[in-house]
Tab-separated table of C-alpha atoms and ligand atoms in Angstrom:
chain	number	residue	atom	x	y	z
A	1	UNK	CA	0.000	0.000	0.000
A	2	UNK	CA	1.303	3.817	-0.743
A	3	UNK	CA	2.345	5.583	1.584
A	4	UNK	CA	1.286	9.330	0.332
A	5	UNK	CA	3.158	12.535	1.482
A	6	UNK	CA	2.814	16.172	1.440
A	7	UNK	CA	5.031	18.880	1.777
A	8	UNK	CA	3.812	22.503	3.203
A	9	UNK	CA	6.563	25.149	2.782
A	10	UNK	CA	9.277	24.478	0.294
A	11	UNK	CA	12.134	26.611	1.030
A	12	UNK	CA	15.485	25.492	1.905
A	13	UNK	CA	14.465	22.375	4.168
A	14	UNK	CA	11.406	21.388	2.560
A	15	UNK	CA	13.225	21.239	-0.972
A	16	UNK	CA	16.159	19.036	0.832
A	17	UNK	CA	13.241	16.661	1.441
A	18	UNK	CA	11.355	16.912	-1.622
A	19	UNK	CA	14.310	16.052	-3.355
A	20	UNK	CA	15.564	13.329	-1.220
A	21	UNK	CA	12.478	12.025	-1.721
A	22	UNK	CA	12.214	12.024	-5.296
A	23	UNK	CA	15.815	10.186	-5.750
A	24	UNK	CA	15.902	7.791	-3.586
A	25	UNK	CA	12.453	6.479	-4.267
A	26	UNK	CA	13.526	3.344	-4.999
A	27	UNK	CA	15.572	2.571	-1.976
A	28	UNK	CA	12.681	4.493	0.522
A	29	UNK	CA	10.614	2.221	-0.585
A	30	UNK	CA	12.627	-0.808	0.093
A	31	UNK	CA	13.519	0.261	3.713
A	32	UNK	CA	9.791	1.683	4.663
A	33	UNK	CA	8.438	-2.027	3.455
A	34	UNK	CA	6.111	0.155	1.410
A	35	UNK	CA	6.141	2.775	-1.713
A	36	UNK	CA	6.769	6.671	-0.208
A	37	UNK	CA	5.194	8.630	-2.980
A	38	UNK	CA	5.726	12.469	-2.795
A	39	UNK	CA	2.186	13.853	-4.143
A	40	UNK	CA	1.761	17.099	-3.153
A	41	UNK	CA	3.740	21.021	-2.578
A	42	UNK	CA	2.080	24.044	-0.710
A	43	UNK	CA	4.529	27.250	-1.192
A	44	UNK	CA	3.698	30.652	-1.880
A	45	UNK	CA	6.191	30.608	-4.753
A	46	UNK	CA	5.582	27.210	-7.263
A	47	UNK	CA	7.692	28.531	-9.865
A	48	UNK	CA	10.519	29.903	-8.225
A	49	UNK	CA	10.929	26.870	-5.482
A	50	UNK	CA	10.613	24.249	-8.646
A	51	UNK	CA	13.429	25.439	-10.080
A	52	UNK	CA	15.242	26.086	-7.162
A	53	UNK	CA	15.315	22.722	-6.006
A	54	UNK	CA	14.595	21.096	-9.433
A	55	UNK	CA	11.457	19.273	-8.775
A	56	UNK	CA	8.673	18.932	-11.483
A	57	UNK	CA	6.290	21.874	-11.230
A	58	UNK	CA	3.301	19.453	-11.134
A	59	UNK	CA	3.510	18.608	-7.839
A	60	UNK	CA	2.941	21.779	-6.515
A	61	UNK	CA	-0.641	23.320	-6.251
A	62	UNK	CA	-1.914	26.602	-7.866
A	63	UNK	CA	-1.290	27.312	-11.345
A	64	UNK	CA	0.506	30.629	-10.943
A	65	UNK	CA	3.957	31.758	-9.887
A	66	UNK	CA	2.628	32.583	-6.917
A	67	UNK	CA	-0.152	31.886	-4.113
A	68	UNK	CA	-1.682	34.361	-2.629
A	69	UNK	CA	-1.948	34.202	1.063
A	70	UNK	CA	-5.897	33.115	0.734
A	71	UNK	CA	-4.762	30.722	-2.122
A	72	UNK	CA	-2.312	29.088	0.171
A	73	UNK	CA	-4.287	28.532	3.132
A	74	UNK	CA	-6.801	27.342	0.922
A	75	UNK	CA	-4.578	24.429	-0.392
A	76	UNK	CA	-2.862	23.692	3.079
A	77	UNK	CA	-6.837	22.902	3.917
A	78	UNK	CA	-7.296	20.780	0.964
A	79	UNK	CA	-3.829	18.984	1.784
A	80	UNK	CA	-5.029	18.923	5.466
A	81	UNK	CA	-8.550	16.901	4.361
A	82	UNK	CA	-7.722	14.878	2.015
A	83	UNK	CA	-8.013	11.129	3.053
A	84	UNK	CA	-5.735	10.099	0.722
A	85	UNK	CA	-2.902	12.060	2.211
A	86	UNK	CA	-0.876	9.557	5.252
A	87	UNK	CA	1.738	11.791	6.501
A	88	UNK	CA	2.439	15.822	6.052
A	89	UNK	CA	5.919	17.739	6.374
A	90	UNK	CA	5.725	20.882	8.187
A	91	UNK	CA	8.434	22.977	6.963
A	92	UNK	CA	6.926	26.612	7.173
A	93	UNK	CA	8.234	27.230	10.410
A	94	UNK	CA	7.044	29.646	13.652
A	95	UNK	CA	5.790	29.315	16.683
A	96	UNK	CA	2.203	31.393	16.561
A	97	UNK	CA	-1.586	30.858	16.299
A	98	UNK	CA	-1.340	29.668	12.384
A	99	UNK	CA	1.265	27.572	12.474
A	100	UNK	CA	0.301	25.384	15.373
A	101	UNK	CA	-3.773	25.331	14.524
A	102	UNK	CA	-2.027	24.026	11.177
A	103	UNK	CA	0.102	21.331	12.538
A	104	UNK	CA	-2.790	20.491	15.093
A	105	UNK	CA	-5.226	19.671	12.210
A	106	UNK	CA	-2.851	18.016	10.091
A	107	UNK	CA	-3.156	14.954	13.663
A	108	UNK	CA	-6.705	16.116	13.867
A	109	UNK	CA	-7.636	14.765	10.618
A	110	UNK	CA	-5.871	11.909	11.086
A	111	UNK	CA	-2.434	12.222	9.317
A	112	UNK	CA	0.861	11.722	10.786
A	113	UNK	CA	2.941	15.196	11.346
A	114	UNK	CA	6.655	15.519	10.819
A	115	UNK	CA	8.635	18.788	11.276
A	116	UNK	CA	11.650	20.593	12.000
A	117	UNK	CA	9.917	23.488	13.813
A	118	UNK	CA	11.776	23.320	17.009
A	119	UNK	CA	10.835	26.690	18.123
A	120	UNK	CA	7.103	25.892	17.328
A	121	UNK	CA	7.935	21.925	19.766
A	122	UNK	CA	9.941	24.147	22.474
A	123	UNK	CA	6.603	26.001	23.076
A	124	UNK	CA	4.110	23.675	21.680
A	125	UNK	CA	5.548	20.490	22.124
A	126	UNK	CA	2.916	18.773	25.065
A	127	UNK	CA	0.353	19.864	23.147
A	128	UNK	CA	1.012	18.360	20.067
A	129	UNK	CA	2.945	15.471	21.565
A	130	UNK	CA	-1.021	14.614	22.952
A	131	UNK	CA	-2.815	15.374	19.809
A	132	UNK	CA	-0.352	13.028	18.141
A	133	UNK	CA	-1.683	10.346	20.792
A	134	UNK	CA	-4.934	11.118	20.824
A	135	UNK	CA	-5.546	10.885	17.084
A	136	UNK	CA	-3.597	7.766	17.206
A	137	UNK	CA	-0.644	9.316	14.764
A	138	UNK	CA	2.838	9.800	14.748
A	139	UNK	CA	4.751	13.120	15.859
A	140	UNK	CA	8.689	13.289	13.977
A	141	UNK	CA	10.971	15.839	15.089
A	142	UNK	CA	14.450	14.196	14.291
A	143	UNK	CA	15.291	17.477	12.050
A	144	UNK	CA	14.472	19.790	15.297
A	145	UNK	CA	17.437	19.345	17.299
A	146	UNK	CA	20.917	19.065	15.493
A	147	UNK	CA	19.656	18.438	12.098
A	148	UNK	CA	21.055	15.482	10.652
A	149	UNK	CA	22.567	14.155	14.014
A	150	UNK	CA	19.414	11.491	14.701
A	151	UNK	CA	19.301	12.240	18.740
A	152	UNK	CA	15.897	12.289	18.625
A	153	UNK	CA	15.738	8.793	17.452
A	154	UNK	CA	18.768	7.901	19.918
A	155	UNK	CA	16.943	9.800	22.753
A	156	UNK	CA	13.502	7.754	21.752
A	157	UNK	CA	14.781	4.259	21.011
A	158	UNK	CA	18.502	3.323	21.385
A	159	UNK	CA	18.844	4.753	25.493
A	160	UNK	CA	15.921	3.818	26.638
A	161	UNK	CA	17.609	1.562	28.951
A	162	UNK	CA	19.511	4.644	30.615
A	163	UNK	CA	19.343	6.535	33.434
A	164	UNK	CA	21.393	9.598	31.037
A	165	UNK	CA	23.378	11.688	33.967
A	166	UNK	CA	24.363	14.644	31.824
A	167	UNK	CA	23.997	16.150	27.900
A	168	UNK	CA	25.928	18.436	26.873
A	169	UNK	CA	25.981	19.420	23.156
A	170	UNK	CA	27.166	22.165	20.138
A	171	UNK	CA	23.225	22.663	19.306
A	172	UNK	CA	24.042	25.670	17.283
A	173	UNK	CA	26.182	26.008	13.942
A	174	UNK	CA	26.164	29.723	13.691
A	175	UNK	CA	27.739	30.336	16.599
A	176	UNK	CA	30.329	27.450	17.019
A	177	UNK	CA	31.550	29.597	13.253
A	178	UNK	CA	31.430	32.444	14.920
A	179	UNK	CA	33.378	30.955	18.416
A	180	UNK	CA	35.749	29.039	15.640
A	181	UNK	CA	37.089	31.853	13.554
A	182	UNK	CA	37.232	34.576	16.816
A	183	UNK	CA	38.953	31.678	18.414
A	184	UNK	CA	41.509	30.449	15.105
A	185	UNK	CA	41.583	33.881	13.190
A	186	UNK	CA	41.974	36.238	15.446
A	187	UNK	CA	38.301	38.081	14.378
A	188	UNK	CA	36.584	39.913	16.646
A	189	UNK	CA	32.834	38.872	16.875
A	190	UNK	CA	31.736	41.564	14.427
A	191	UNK	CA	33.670	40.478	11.448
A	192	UNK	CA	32.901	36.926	12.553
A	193	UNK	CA	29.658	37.296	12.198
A	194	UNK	CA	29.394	38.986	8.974
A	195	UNK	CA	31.831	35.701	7.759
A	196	UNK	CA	28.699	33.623	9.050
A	197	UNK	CA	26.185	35.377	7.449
A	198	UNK	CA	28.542	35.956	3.645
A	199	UNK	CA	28.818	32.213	4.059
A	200	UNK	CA	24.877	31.403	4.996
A	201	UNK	CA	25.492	29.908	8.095
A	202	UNK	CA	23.717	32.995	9.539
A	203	UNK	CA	20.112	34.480	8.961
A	204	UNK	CA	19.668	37.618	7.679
A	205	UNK	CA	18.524	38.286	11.056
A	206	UNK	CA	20.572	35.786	13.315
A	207	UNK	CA	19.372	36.883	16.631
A	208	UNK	CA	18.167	33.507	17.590
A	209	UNK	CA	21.658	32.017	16.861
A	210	UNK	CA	23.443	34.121	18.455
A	211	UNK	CA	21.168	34.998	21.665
A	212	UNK	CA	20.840	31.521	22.458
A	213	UNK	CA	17.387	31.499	21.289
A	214	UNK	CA	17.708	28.801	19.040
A	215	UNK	CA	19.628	26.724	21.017
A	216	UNK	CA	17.594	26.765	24.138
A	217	UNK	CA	14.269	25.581	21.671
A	218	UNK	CA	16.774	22.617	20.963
A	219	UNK	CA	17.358	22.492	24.725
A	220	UNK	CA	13.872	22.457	26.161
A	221	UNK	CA	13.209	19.432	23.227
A	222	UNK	CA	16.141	17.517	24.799
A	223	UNK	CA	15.156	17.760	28.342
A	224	UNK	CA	11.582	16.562	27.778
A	225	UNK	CA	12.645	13.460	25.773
A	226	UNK	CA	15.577	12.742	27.854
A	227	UNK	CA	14.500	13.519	31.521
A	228	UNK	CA	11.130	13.645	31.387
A	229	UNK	CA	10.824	17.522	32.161
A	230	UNK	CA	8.156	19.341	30.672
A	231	UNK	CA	9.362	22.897	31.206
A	232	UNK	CA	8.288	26.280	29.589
A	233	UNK	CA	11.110	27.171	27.037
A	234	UNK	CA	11.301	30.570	28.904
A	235	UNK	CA	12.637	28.932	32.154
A	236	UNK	CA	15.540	27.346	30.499
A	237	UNK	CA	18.235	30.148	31.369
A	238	UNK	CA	19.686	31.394	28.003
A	239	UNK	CA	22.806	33.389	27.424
A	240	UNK	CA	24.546	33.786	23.643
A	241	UNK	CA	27.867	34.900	22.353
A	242	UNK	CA	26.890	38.640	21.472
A	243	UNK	CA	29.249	39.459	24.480
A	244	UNK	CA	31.786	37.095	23.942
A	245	UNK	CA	35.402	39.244	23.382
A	246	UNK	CA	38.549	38.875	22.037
A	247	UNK	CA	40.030	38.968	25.318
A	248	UNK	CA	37.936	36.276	26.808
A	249	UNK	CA	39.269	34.031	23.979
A	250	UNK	CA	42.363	34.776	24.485
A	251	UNK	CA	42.769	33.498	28.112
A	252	UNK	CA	40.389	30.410	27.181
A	253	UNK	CA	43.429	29.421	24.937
A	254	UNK	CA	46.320	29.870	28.039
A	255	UNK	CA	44.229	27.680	29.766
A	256	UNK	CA	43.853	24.849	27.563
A	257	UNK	CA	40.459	25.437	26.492
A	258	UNK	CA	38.069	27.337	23.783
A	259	UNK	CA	34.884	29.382	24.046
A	260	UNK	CA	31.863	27.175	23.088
A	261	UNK	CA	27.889	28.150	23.058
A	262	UNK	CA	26.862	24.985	24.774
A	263	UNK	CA	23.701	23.819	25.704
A	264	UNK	CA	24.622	21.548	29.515
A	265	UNK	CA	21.393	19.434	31.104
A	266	UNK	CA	22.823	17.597	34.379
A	267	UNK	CA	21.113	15.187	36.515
A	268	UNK	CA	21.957	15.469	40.738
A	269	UNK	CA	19.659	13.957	42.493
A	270	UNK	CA	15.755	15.273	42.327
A	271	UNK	CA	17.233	18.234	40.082
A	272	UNK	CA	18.258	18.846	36.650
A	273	UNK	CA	20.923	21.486	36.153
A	274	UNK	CA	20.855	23.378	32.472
A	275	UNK	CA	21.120	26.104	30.789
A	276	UNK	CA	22.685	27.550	27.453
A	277	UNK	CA	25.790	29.424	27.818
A	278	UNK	CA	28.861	30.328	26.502
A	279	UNK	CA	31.588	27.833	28.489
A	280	UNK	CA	35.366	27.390	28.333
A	281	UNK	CA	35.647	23.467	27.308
A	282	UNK	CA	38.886	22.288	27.841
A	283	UNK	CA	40.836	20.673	25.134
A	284	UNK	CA	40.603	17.349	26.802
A	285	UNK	CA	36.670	17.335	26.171
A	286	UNK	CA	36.030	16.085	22.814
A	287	UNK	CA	33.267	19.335	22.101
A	288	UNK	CA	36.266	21.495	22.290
A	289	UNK	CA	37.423	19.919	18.942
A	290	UNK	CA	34.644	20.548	16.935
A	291	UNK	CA	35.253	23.741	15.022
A	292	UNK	CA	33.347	25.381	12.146
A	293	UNK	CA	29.153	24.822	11.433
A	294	UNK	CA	29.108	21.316	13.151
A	295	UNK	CA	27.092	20.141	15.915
A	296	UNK	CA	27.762	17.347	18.315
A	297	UNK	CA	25.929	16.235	21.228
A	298	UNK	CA	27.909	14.109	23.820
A	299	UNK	CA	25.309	12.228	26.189
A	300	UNK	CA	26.745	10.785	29.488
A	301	UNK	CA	24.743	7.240	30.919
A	302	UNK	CA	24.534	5.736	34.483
A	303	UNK	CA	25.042	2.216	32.479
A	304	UNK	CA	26.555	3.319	29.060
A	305	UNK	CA	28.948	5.859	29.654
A	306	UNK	CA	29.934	8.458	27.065
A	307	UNK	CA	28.518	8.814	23.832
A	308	UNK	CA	29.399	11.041	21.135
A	309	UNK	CA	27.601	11.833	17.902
A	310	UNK	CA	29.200	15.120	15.467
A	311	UNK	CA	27.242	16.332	12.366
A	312	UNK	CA	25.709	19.175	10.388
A	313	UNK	CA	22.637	20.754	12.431
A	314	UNK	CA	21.769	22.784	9.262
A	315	UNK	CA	21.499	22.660	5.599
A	316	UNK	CA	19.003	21.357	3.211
A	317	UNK	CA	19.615	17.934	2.358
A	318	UNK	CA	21.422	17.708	6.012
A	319	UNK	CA	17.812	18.234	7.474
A	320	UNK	CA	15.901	16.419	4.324
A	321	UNK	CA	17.362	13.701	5.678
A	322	UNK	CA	16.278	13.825	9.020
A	323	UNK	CA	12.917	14.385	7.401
A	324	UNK	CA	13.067	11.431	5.325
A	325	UNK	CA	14.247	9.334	7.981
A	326	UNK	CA	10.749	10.606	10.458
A	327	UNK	CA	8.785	9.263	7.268
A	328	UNK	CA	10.456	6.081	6.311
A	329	UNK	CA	9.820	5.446	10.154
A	330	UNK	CA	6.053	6.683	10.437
A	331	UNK	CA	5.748	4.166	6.912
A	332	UNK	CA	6.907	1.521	8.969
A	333	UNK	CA	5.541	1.692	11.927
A	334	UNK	CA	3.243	4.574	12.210
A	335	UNK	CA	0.130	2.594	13.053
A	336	UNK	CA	1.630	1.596	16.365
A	337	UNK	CA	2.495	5.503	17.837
A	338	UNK	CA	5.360	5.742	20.608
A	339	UNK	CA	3.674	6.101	24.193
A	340	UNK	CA	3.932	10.043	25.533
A	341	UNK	CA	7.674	10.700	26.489
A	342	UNK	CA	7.930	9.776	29.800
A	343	UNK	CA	7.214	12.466	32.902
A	344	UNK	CA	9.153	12.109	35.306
A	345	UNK	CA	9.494	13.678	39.041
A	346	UNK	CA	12.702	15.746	38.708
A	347	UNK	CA	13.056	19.429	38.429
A	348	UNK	CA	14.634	22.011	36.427
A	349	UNK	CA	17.303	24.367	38.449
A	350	UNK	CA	19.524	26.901	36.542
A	351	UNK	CA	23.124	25.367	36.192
A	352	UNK	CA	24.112	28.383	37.924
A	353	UNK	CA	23.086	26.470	41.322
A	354	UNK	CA	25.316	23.519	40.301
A	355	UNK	CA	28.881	23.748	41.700
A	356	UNK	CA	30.813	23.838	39.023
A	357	UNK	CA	34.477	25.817	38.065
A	358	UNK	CA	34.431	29.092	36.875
A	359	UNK	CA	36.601	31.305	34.953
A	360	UNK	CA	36.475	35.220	35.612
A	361	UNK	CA	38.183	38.154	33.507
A	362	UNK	CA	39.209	40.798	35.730
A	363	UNK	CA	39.903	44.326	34.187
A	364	UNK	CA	41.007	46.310	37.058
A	365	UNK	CA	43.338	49.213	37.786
A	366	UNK	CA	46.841	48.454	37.039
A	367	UNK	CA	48.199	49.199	41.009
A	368	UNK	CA	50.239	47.199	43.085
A	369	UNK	CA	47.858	44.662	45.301
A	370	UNK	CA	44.623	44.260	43.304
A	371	UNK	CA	45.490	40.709	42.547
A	372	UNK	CA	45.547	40.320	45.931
A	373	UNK	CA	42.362	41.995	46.844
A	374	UNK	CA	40.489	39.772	44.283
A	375	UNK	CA	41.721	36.678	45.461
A	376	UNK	CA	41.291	37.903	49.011
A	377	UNK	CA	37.392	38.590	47.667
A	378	UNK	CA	37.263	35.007	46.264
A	379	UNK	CA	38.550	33.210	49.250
A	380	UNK	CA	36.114	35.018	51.512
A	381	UNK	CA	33.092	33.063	49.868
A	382	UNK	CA	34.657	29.955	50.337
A	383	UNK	CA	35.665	29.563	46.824
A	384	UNK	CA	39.165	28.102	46.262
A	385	UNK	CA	41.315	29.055	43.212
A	386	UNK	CA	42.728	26.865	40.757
A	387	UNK	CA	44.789	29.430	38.788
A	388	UNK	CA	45.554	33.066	38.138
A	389	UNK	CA	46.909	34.249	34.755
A	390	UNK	CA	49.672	36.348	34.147
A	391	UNK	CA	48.042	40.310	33.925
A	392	UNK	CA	48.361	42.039	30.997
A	393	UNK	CA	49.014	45.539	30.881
A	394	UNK	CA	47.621	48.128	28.975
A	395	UNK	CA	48.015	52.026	29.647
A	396	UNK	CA	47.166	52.671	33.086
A	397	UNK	CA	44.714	49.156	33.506
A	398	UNK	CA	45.072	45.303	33.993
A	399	UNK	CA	43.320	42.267	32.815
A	400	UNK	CA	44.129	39.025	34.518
A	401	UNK	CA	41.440	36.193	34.885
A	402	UNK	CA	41.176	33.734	37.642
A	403	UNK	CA	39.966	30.107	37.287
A	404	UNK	CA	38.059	28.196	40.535
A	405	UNK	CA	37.580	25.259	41.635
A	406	UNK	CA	33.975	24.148	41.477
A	407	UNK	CA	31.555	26.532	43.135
A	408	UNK	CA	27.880	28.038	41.929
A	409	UNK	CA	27.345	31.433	40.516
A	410	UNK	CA	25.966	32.945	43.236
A	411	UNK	CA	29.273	32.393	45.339
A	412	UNK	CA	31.103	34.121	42.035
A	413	UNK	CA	28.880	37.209	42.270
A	414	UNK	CA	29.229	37.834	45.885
A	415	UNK	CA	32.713	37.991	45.610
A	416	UNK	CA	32.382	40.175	43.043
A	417	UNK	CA	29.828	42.429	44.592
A	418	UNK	CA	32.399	42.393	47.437
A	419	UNK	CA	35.264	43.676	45.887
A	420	UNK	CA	32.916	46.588	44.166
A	421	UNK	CA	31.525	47.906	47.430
A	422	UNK	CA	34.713	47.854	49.507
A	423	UNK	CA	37.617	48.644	46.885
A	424	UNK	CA	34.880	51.247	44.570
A	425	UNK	CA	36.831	51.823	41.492
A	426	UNK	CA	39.565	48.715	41.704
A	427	UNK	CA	37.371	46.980	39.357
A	428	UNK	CA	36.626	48.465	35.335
A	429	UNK	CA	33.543	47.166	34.358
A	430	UNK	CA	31.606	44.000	34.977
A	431	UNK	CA	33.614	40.939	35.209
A	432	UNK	CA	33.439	38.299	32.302
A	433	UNK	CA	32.261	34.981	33.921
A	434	UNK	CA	32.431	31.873	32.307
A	435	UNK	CA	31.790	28.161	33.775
A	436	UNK	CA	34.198	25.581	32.149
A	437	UNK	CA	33.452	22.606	31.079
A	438	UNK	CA	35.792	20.110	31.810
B	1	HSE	N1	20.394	28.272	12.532
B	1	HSE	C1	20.666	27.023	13.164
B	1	HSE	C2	22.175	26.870	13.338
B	1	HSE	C3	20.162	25.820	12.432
B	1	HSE	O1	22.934	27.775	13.014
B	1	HSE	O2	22.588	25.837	13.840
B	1	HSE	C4	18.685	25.707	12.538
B	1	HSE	O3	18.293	25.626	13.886
């Protein structure tokens, strides 16, 4: 029996699929047991994404070069109740009103639902997680979090039998560029990030890549599948590299480490530490090796110990094939849907509460005994140093950092807060805190 697809929104992703799709037909239907027959396109622009993407102008609906906005909706509804129609691909993207009442009714009339909307699953993700079960269909995501690295599917299937202790993962290819070439060039995070965006790694507007925005979506997906935390993607704390400096880099490297966005979920006891932020990995973890657009994702089991899976989180045919893996699965076994991920008792805690090492940039005036008064500062909240750099000098100011021992970020800011209201003027500027990864 035919197993009949649609596609709604064929830009960059959904073309990766449609043409995936189209040439491996043969072999998708050998490995989904069934024939996976691409049969229908939604996009505002037929004409332009056919050629684009080379796929025969037939399959799209509307006879135009464009849809208009009534013409479109129109068609999603006709894709949407069709009976003939198994499984739709969601790649329009957003998070609002429209886009979920769409993916909602495509499991409300009975069809399975794959996408890569992870912004639209950070938010929306219980809700259509129990439409999915109620209508008895399947929900894919693979393509949401790291593109073509399947940790959905790991996360859903191969670790079931773990208790998983920590994840720690590269979730966002914009900014490991931008991290990479501030870290092996020399750039400052301006020019970086024009490089990202002359390259199209970045969006036109990449404030989600580089706020953390994006990566904490991918976050909140992870800690629902792998802890059993259903928690509002606002309460993950988020910080991104827009403040990330040269400097900072700089000392990263004397200390055997590099500047990393990383998204960090820890289990200790009832709690679950995480949070996105930029981190100094050292060298010895294998994240600190992975340079340029790549992702990786490195998830630590009670029984299984370390795993480690690197690839490209972006890129059409990279998430087409994520895609086409959600529907050669939902072929197979798509009448039997997964149960509801798991729920589980534990919490979510910032990571800042988790004692872990920090590393602090101190600019300061250059006079004889302010090391000594910031150490002093740090020892007085109980927080024992590891290691203080060598100061460099510049006019008539200082800039040394200071690594710790494992403490939480609330013992880092009172010693801070310490030094500013009994030495006023010692320290220029905020201090640049970073927690290190080791
Ligand atoms: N823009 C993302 C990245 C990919 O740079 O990794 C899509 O989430």
């Amino acid at each position: 029996m035919q197993f009949r697809v649609a596609i709604l929104g064929c830009g960059t992703v959904g073309g990766g699929v449609a043409r995936i799709l189209l040439d491996q037909q043969v072999a998708l239907h050998e490995r989904a047991g069934r024939e996976v027959e691409l049969v229908r396109i939604v996009d505002l622009f037929p004409k332009q994404s056919a050629e684009r993407h080379g796929i025969p102008r037939a399959l799209y609906a509307g006879k135009g070069d464009e849809l208009s906005p009534e013409q479109a909706d129109a068609e999603v509804l006709g894709v949407l109740e069709d009976p003939d129609i198994d499984l739709v691909v969601e790649t329009i993207g957003g998070s609002g009103p429209s886009i979920l009442g769409t993916t909602r009714g495509v499991l409300e009339q009975g069809k399975h639902l794959v996408t890569a909307n992870k912004a639209l699953l950070a938010k929306h993700g219980e809700e259509l997680h129990a439409a999915a079960r109620e209508h008895g269909k399947g929900l894919g995501f693979e393509a949401a979090v790291c593109a073509a690295i399947p940790i959905i599917r790991s996360l859903e299937d191969g670790l079931t039998g773990e208790e998983i202790l920590s994840i720690s993962g590269i979730f966002n290819g914009t900014s490991n560029y931008i991290l990479s070439k501030m870290d092996t060039e020399g750039q400052s995070f301006g020019d970086a990030l024009r490089d990202a965006q002359a390259k199209g790694y970045a969006e036109a507007d990449p404030t989600l890549d580089i706020n953390g925005g994006d990566a904490g979506h991918k976050l909140t997906i992870v800690l629902r599948l792998a802890f059993g935390l259903e928690v509002a993607f606002e309460d993950v704390p988020r910080q991104g590299i827009d403040t990330v400096t040269a400097g900072e880099v700089a000392f990263a490297e004397e200390m055997q480490g590099v500047i990393k966005l990383i998204c960090h979920a820890q289990r200790e006891g009832d709690f679950v530490y995480a949070a996105v932020r930029p981190m100094i990995v050292k060298r010895t973890n294998l994240l600190s090796k992975i340079d340029g657009a790549t992702n990786a994702v490195r998830v630590i089991g009670r029984y299984a110990g370390e795993n480690m899976m690197i690839g490209q989180g972006a890129g059409s045919l990279e998430t087409g094939s994520a895609i086409v893996s959600d529907i050669v699965f939902l072929a197979r076994y798509g009448d039997h849907p997964r149960p509801a991920p798991p729920k589980s008792e534990l919490r979510l805690r910032p990571l800042g509460d988790l004692k872990l090492p920090y590393h602090i940039v101190f600019e300061t005036a250059d006079v004889p005994g302010i090391t000594g008064i910031v150490a002093t500062a740090i020892g007085h909240q109980d927080i024992n140093i590891d290691s203080v750099s060598h100061n460099r000098h510049e006019n008539d100011n200082a800039e040394f950092a200071i690594a710790t021992m494992p403490c939480t970020r609330a013992q880092v800011d009172a010693a801070v807060l310490d030094i500013q209201n009994n030495h006023p003027g010692s320290l220029l500027g905020e201090p640049r805190v970073l927690p290190i990864l080791i």
